Tab-separated table of C-alpha atoms in Angstrom:
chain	number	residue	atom	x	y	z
I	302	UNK	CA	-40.480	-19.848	-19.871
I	303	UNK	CA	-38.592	-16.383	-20.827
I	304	UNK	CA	-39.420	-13.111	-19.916
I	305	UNK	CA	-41.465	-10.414	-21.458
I	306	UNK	CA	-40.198	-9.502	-24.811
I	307	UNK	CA	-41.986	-6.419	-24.249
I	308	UNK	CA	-40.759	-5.495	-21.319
I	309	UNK	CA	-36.268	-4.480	-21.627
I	310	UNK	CA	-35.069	-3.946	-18.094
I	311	UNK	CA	-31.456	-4.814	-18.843
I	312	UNK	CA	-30.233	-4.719	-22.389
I	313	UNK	CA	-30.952	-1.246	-23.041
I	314	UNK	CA	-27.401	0.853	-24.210
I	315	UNK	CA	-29.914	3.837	-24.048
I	316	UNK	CA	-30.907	3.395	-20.539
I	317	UNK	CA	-27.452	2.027	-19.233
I	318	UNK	CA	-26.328	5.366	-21.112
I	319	UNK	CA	-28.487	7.698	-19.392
I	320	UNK	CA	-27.970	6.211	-16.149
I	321	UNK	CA	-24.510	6.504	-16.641
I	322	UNK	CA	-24.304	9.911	-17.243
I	323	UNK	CA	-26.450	10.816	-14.216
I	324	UNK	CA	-24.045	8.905	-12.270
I	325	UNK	CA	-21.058	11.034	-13.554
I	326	UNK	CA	-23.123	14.272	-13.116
I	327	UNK	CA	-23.734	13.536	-9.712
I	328	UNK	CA	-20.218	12.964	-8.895
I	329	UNK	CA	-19.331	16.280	-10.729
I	330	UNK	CA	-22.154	18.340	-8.884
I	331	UNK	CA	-21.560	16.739	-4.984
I	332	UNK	CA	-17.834	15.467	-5.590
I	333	UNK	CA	-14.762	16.130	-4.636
I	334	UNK	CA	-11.188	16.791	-6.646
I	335	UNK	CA	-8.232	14.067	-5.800
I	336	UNK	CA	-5.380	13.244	-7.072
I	337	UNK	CA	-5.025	9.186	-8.071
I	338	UNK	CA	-1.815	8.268	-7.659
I	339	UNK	CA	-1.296	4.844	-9.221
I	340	UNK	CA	1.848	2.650	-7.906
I	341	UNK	CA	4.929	1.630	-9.945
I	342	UNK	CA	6.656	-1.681	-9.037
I	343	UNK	CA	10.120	-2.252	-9.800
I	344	UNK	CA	11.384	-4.723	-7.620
I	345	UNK	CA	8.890	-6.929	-6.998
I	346	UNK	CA	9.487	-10.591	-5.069
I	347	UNK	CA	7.446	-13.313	-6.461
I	348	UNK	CA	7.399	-15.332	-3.301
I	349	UNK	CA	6.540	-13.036	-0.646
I	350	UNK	CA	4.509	-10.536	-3.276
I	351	UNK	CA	6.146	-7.242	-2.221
I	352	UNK	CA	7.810	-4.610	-3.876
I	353	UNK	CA	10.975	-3.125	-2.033
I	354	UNK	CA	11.463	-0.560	-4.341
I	355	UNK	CA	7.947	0.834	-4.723
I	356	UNK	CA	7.539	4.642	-6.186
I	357	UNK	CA	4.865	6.720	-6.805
I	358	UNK	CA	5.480	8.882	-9.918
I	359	UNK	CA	2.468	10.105	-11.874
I	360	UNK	CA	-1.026	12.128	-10.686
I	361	UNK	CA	-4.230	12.120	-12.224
I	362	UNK	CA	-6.686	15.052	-10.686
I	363	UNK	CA	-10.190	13.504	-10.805
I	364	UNK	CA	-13.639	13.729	-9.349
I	365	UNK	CA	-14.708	11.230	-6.910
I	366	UNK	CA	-17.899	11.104	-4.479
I	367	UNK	CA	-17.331	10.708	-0.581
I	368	UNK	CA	-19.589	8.023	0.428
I	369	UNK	CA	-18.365	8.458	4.694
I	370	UNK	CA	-20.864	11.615	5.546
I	371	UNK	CA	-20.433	11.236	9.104
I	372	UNK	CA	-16.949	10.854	9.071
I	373	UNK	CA	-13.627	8.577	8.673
I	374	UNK	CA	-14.879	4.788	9.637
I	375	UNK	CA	-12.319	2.302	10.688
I	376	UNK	CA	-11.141	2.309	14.424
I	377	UNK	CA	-10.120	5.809	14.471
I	378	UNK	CA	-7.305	6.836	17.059
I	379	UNK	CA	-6.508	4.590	20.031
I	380	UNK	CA	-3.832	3.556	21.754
I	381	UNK	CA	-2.096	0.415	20.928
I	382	UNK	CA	0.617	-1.493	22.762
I	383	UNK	CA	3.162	0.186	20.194
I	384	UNK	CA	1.902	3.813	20.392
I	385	UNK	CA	-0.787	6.009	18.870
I	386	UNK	CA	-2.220	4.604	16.052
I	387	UNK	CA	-4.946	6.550	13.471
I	388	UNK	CA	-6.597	4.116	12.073
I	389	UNK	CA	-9.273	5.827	9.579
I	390	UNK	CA	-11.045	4.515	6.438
I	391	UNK	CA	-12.675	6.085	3.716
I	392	UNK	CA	-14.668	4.751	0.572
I	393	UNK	CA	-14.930	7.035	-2.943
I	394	UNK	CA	-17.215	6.300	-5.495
I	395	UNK	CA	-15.719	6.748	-9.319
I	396	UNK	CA	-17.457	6.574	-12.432
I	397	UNK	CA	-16.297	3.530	-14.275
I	398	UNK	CA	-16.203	5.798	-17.813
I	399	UNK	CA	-13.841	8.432	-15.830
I	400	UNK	CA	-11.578	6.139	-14.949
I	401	UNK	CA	-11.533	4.764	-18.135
I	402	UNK	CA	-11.130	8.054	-20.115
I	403	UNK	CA	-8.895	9.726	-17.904
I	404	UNK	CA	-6.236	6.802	-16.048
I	405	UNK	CA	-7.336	3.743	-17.456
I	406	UNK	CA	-6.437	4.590	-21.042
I	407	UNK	CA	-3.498	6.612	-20.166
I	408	UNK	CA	-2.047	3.535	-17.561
I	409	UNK	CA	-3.677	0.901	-19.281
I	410	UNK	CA	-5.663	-0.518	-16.362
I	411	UNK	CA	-8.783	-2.204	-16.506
I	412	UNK	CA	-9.759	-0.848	-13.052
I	413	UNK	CA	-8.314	0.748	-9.909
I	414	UNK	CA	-5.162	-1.128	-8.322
I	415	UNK	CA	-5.258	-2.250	-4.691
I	416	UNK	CA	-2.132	-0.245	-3.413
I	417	UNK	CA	-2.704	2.784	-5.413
I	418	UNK	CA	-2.620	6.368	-3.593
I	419	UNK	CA	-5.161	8.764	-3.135
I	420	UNK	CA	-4.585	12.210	-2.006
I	421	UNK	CA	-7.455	13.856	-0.218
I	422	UNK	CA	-7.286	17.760	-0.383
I	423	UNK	CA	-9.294	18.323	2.751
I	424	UNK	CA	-6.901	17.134	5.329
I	425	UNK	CA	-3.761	16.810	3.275
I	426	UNK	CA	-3.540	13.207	3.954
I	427	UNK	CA	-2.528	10.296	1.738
I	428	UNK	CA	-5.129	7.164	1.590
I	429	UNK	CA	-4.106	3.872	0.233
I	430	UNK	CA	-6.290	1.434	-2.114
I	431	UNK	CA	-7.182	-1.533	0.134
I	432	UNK	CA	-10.062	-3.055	-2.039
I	433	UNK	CA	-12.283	-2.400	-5.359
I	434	UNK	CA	-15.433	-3.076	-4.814
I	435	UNK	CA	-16.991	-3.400	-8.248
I	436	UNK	CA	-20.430	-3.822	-8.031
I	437	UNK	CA	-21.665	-1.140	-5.206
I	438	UNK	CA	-24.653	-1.014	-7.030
I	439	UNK	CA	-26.007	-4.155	-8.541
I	440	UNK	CA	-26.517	-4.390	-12.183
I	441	UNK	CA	-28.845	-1.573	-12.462
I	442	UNK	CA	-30.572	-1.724	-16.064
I	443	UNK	CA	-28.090	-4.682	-16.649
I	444	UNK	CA	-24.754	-2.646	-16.440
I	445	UNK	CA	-22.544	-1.341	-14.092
I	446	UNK	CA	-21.903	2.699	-13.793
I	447	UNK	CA	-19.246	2.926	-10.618
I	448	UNK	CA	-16.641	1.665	-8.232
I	449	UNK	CA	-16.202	2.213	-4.560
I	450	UNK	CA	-12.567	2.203	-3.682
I	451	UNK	CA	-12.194	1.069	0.316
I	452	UNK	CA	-9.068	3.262	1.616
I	453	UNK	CA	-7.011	3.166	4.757
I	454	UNK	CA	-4.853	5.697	5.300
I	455	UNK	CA	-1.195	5.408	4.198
I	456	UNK	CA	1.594	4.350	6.338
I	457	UNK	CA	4.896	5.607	4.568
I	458	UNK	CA	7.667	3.312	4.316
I	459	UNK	CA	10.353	4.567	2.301
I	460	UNK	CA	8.584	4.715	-0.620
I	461	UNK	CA	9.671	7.254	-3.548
I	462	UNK	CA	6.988	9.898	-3.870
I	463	UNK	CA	8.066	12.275	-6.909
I	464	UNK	CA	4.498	13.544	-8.174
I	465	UNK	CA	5.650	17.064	-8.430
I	466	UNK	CA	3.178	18.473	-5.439
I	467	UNK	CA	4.581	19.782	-2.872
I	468	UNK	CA	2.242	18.515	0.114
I	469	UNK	CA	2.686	14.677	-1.519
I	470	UNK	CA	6.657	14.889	-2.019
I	471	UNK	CA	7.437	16.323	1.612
I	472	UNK	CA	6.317	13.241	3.113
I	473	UNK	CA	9.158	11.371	1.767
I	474	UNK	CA	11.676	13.935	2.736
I	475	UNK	CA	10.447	14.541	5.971
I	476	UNK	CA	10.239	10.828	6.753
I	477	UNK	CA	12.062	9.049	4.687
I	478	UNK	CA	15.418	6.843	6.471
I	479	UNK	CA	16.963	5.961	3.055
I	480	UNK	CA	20.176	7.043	1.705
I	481	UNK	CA	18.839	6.975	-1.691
I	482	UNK	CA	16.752	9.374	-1.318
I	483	UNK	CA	19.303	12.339	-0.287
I	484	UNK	CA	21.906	10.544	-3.256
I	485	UNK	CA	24.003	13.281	-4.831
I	486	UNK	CA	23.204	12.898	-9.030
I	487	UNK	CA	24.935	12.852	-11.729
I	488	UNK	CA	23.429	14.891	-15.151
I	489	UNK	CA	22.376	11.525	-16.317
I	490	UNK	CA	20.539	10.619	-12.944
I	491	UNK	CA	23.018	8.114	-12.016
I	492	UNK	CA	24.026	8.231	-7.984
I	493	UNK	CA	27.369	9.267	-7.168
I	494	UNK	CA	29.298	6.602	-5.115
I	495	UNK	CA	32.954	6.809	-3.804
I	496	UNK	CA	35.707	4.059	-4.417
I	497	UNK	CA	34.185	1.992	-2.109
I	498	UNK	CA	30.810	1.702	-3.445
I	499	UNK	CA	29.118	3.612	-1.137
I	500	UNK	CA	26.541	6.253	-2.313
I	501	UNK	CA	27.542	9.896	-1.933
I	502	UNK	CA	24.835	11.900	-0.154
I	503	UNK	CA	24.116	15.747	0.364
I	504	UNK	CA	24.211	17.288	3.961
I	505	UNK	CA	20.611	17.470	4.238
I	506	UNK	CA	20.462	13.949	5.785
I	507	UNK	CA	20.564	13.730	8.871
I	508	UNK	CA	19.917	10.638	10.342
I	509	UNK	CA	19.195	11.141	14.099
I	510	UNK	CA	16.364	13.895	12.205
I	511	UNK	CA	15.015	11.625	9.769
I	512	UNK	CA	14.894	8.701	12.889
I	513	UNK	CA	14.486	10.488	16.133
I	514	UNK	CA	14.373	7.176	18.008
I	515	UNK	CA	17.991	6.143	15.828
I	516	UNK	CA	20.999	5.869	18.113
I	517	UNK	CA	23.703	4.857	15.626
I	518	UNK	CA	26.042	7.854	16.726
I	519	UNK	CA	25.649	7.022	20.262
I	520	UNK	CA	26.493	3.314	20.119
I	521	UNK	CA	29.204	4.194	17.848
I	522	UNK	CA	30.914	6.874	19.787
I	523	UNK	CA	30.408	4.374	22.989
I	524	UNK	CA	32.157	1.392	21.180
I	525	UNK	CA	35.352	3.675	20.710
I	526	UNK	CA	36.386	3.808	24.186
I	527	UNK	CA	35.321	0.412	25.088
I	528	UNK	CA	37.605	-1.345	22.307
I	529	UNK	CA	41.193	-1.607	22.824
I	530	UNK	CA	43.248	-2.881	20.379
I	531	UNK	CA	46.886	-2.837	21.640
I	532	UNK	CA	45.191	-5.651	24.132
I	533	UNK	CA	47.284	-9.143	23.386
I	534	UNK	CA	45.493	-11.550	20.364
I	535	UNK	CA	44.911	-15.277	22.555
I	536	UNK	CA	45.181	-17.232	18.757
I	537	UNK	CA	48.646	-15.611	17.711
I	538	UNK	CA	51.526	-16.069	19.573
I	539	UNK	CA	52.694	-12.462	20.579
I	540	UNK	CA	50.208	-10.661	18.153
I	541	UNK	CA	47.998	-8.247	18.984
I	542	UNK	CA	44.680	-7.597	17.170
């Protein structure tokens, strides 16, 4: 037997309306401004399902609500058998007709991308997209209003980062071990290599600053004196090497 004719609990566009717009007020009243940062794949392998060549280009200011009141969640900062690790988590809730108006149509996403980046203003920290949770709240009046976007925070791994703010970029040069990144340009944007193919970078890399735990120079200046190459070659007969 059907339901009550008289009674419309999910079907109303008026009622999904209003509760939508409540929804978006709330965010805009108790929010907070972040940038979205959505991720742009160039060289992506289609066994493994990464991206070497992964950059971060655009940024969208929007609202978003903090739903962790007491705090990051995850497991925080401990000690692990590699070194300090910060572990913390954080969930945002964003309208669904924010995202649509303001990165969906622009990006043409459907929804948020696990891997996208959100900067949060408070502690000047990076968060990355680890899951969409669609349906924080179920179906209320028969339509959904918001997402909750479950974030870790970012681990940098030579990523490109060229979003034009300052706080974002500066991660990349400050931790970045890639060549590429300190390339000398041409006006067309090409890098500059030599005659041997290799790419022509600016002084500013240095690598034992970029990699404080890098000993390249070290073993290199090391190997010198330990090689000798007037020594006699045992597979030619009177050669040396």
């Amino acid at each position: 037997m059907a339901t009550n004719f008289f009674f419309n609990n999910f079907s109303s566009s008026q009622e999904q309306n209003l509760i939508e717009d409540l929804v978006i007020e709330s965010i805009k009243v108790y929010g907070i401004d972040v940038y979205y940062i959505p991720k742009r794949e160039n060289k992506k392998d289609k066994i493994y399902g990464e991206d070497s060549l992964v950059e971060y280009n655009t940024n969208y200011l929007i609202d978003m609500y903090i739903k962790n009141v007491d705090g990051f969640g995850g497991d925080g900062d401990f000690l692990s058998k590699f070194n300090i690790e910060i572990r913390d988590q954080i969930t945002f809730t964003l309208a669904r007709r924010t995202f649509d108006l303001e990165i969906g149509a622009i990006e043409a996403f459907k929804r948020p991308q696990e891997g996208d980046l959100i900067f949060f203003p408070l502690n000047k920290k990076l968060f990355q997209i680890k899951f969409v949770e669609h349906e924080p709240v179920f179906y209320q009046m028969g339509s959904l209003q918001m997402y909750d976007l479950k974030c870790e925070l970012f681990e940098y791994s030579d990523e490109v980062l060229n979003t034009g703010i300052a706080d974002i970029d500066n991660i990349m040069f400050k931790y970045s071990s890639s060549l590429n990144i300190f390339a000398v340009l041409t006006e067309d944007g090409f890098e500059l290599t030599d005659e041997n193919g290799y790419t022509v970078v600016n002084e500013g890399f240095d690598l034992e600053v970029q990699d404080i735990l890098s000993d390249n120079q070290d073993i290199e200046t090391e190997a010198d004196a330990i090689l000798d190459f007037t020594e006699a070659d045992p597979f030619s007969e009177g050669g040396n090497y």
